[in-house]
Coordinates of C-alpha atoms in Angstrom, one line a residue:
M456 CA 5.8 12.4 -2.0
L457 CA 3.7 9.5 -2.9
L458 CA 1.0 10.6 -0.2
G459 CA 0.9 14.2 -1.3
I460 CA 0.5 12.6 -4.5
L461 CA -2.5 10.4 -4.0
S462 CA -3.9 12.9 -1.5
Y463 CA -4.5 15.1 -4.6
K464 CA -7.0 13.1 -5.8
N465 CA -10.6 14.0 -5.6
N466 CA -12.9 11.9 -3.5
W467 CA -10.3 9.9 -2.0
D468 CA -9.5 9.2 1.8
V469 CA -5.7 8.8 2.0
S470 CA -4.7 7.9 5.5
S471 CA -1.1 7.2 6.5
N472 CA -0.1 4.7 9.0
R473 CA -3.5 3.8 9.7
A474 CA -3.8 0.7 12.4
S475 CA -5.5 -2.2 10.6
G476 CA -5.4 -5.6 11.1
N477 CA -2.1 -6.2 13.3
G478 CA -0.4 -3.4 12.3
F479 CA 0.0 -0.1 10.5
S480 CA -0.1 0.1 6.9
D481 CA 1.6 3.0 5.1
I482 CA -1.0 3.8 3.3
L483 CA -5.0 3.0 3.0
I484 CA -6.8 4.4 0.4
E485 CA -10.7 4.4 0.0
T486 CA -11.4 5.4 -3.5
D487 CA -14.6 7.4 -4.9
D488 CA -15.5 4.0 -5.7
P489 CA -17.2 2.2 -2.7
E490 CA -16.2 -1.1 -4.5
V491 CA -12.7 -0.4 -4.5
G492 CA -10.0 0.4 -1.7
I493 CA -6.3 0.3 -1.8
V494 CA -3.1 -0.7 0.5
I495 CA 0.3 0.5 -0.3
E496 CA 3.6 -1.0 2.1
V497 CA 6.9 0.9 0.9
K498 CA 10.1 -0.4 1.4
Y499 CA 13.9 1.3 1.2
T500 CA 16.1 -1.1 -0.1
D501 CA 20.3 -0.9 0.8
D502 CA 22.8 -1.0 -1.2
N503 CA 22.9 -5.0 -0.9
G504 CA 19.2 -5.7 -1.3
S505 CA 17.0 -6.0 -3.8
P506 CA 14.1 -3.7 -4.7
E507 CA 12.5 -6.8 -6.4
S508 CA 12.6 -8.9 -3.0
D509 CA 11.6 -6.0 -0.9
C510 CA 8.7 -5.2 -3.3
K511 CA 7.5 -9.4 -2.5
N512 CA 8.3 -8.6 1.2
A513 CA 6.2 -5.8 1.2
L514 CA 3.0 -7.7 -0.3
K515 CA 3.6 -10.9 1.8
Q516 CA 4.0 -7.8 4.8
I517 CA 0.0 -6.9 3.7
E518 CA -1.1 -10.2 3.6
T519 CA 0.4 -11.2 6.9
K520 CA -0.2 -8.1 8.7
N521 CA -4.0 -8.0 7.5
Y522 CA -3.6 -4.6 6.2
A523 CA -6.7 -4.6 4.2
Q524 CA -9.3 -5.7 7.3
V525 CA -10.2 -2.0 8.0
L526 CA -11.0 -1.7 4.3
E527 CA -12.9 -5.2 4.7
Q528 CA -14.9 -4.0 7.7
D529 CA -16.0 -0.7 5.9
G530 CA -17.4 -3.3 3.0
I531 CA -15.1 -2.6 0.3
R532 CA -14.7 -5.9 -2.0
K533 CA -12.2 -5.0 -4.3
I534 CA -8.9 -4.2 -2.5
L535 CA -5.5 -3.5 -4.6
K536 CA -2.7 -4.3 -3.0
Y537 CA 1.0 -2.9 -4.0
G538 CA 4.2 -3.3 -2.4
I539 CA 7.0 -0.4 -3.7
A540 CA 10.5 -0.8 -3.1
F541 CA 13.4 2.0 -3.4
Q542 CA 17.0 1.7 -3.7
M543 CA 18.6 4.9 -4.8
K544 CA 17.1 6.4 -8.3
K545 CA 15.4 2.7 -8.8
C546 CA 12.0 1.7 -8.0
C547 CA 9.8 -1.7 -8.3
V548 CA 6.6 -1.9 -7.9
K549 CA 4.8 -5.0 -7.8
T550 CA 0.6 -5.5 -7.4
Q551 CA -1.8 -8.2 -6.1
G552 CA -5.3 -7.9 -6.1

Protein backbone atom coordinates (compact mmCIF):
# COMPACT_ATOMS: atom_id res chain seq x y z
CA MET A 1 0.00 0.00 0.00
CA LEU A 2 2.80 2.41 0.92
CA LEU A 3 4.53 1.79 -2.39
CA GLY A 4 1.36 2.66 -4.28
CA ILE A 5 0.87 5.89 -2.35
CA LEU A 6 4.45 7.00 -2.95
CA SER A 7 4.31 6.06 -6.65
CA TYR A 8 1.42 8.47 -7.15
CA LYS A 9 3.74 11.48 -6.73
CA ASN A 10 4.57 12.93 -10.15
CA ASN A 11 8.22 12.97 -11.19
CA TRP A 12 9.33 10.61 -8.40
CA ASP A 13 11.21 7.46 -9.35
CA VAL A 14 10.02 4.93 -6.76
CA SER A 15 11.48 1.43 -6.72
CA SER A 16 10.98 -1.56 -4.47
CA ASN A 17 13.55 -4.22 -3.53
CA ARG A 18 16.21 -2.45 -5.57
CA ALA A 19 19.78 -3.68 -5.16
CA SER A 20 21.83 -1.07 -3.36
CA GLY A 21 24.88 -1.35 -1.16
CA ASN A 22 25.04 -4.79 0.41
CA GLY A 23 21.44 -5.84 -0.09
CA PHE A 24 18.01 -4.84 -1.32
CA SER A 25 16.24 -1.85 0.19
CA ASP A 26 12.48 -2.00 0.67
CA ILE A 27 11.82 1.36 -1.03
CA LEU A 28 14.19 3.80 -2.77
CA ILE A 29 12.96 7.13 -4.08
CA GLU A 30 14.58 9.68 -6.35
CA THR A 31 12.45 12.79 -5.89
CA ASP A 32 11.79 15.60 -8.35
CA ASP A 33 14.54 17.52 -6.52
CA PRO A 34 17.82 16.10 -7.87
CA GLU A 35 19.48 16.80 -4.51
CA VAL A 36 17.03 14.75 -2.40
CA GLY A 37 16.50 11.00 -2.15
CA ILE A 38 14.63 8.75 0.28
CA VAL A 39 15.36 5.27 1.63
CA ILE A 40 12.60 3.41 3.50
CA GLU A 41 12.96 0.13 5.38
CA VAL A 42 9.74 -1.50 6.63
CA LYS A 43 9.42 -4.05 9.43
CA TYR A 44 6.54 -6.11 10.78
CA THR A 45 6.54 -6.37 14.57
CA ASP A 46 5.22 -9.63 16.01
CA ASP A 47 3.01 -9.82 19.10
CA ASN A 48 5.96 -9.97 21.50
CA GLY A 49 8.04 -7.26 19.81
CA SER A 50 8.36 -3.50 20.04
CA PRO A 51 7.55 -1.30 17.03
CA GLU A 52 9.92 1.38 18.34
CA SER A 53 12.77 -1.14 18.58
CA ASP A 54 12.01 -2.44 15.09
CA CYS A 55 12.10 1.13 13.73
CA LYS A 56 15.56 1.58 15.21
CA ASN A 57 16.61 -1.76 13.71
CA ALA A 58 15.29 -0.68 10.30
CA LEU A 59 17.37 2.51 10.43
CA LYS A 60 20.40 0.51 11.54
CA GLN A 61 19.87 -1.88 8.61
CA ILE A 62 19.82 1.04 6.17
CA GLU A 63 23.22 2.08 7.50
CA THR A 64 24.88 -1.33 7.87
CA LYS A 65 23.73 -2.50 4.44
CA ASN A 66 24.53 0.91 2.88
CA TYR A 67 21.17 1.15 1.09
CA ALA A 68 21.80 4.82 0.22
CA GLN A 69 24.75 3.87 -2.00
CA VAL A 70 22.88 3.85 -5.30
CA LEU A 71 21.36 7.28 -4.56
CA GLU A 72 24.79 8.66 -3.64
CA GLN A 73 26.20 7.27 -6.90
CA ASP A 74 23.48 9.18 -8.75
CA GLY A 75 24.78 12.41 -7.19
CA ILE A 76 22.05 12.81 -4.59
CA ARG A 77 23.38 14.83 -1.66
CA LYS A 78 20.55 14.80 0.88
CA ILE A 79 19.20 11.36 1.70
CA LEU A 80 16.29 10.99 4.09
CA LYS A 81 16.15 7.61 5.83
CA TYR A 82 12.96 6.20 7.35
CA GLY A 83 12.41 3.13 9.48
CA ILE A 84 8.77 2.03 9.68
CA ALA A 85 7.34 -0.74 11.84
CA PHE A 86 3.78 -2.08 11.91
CA GLN A 87 2.17 -4.10 14.70
CA MET A 88 -1.52 -4.84 14.17
CA LYS A 89 -3.11 -1.35 14.26
CA LYS A 90 0.02 0.37 15.57
CA CYS A 91 2.63 2.06 13.43
CA CYS A 92 5.96 3.62 14.36
CA VAL A 93 8.06 5.82 12.07
CA LYS A 94 11.56 7.08 12.80
CA THR A 95 13.74 9.18 10.55
CA GLN A 96 17.37 9.96 10.07
CA GLY A 97 18.93 12.38 7.61
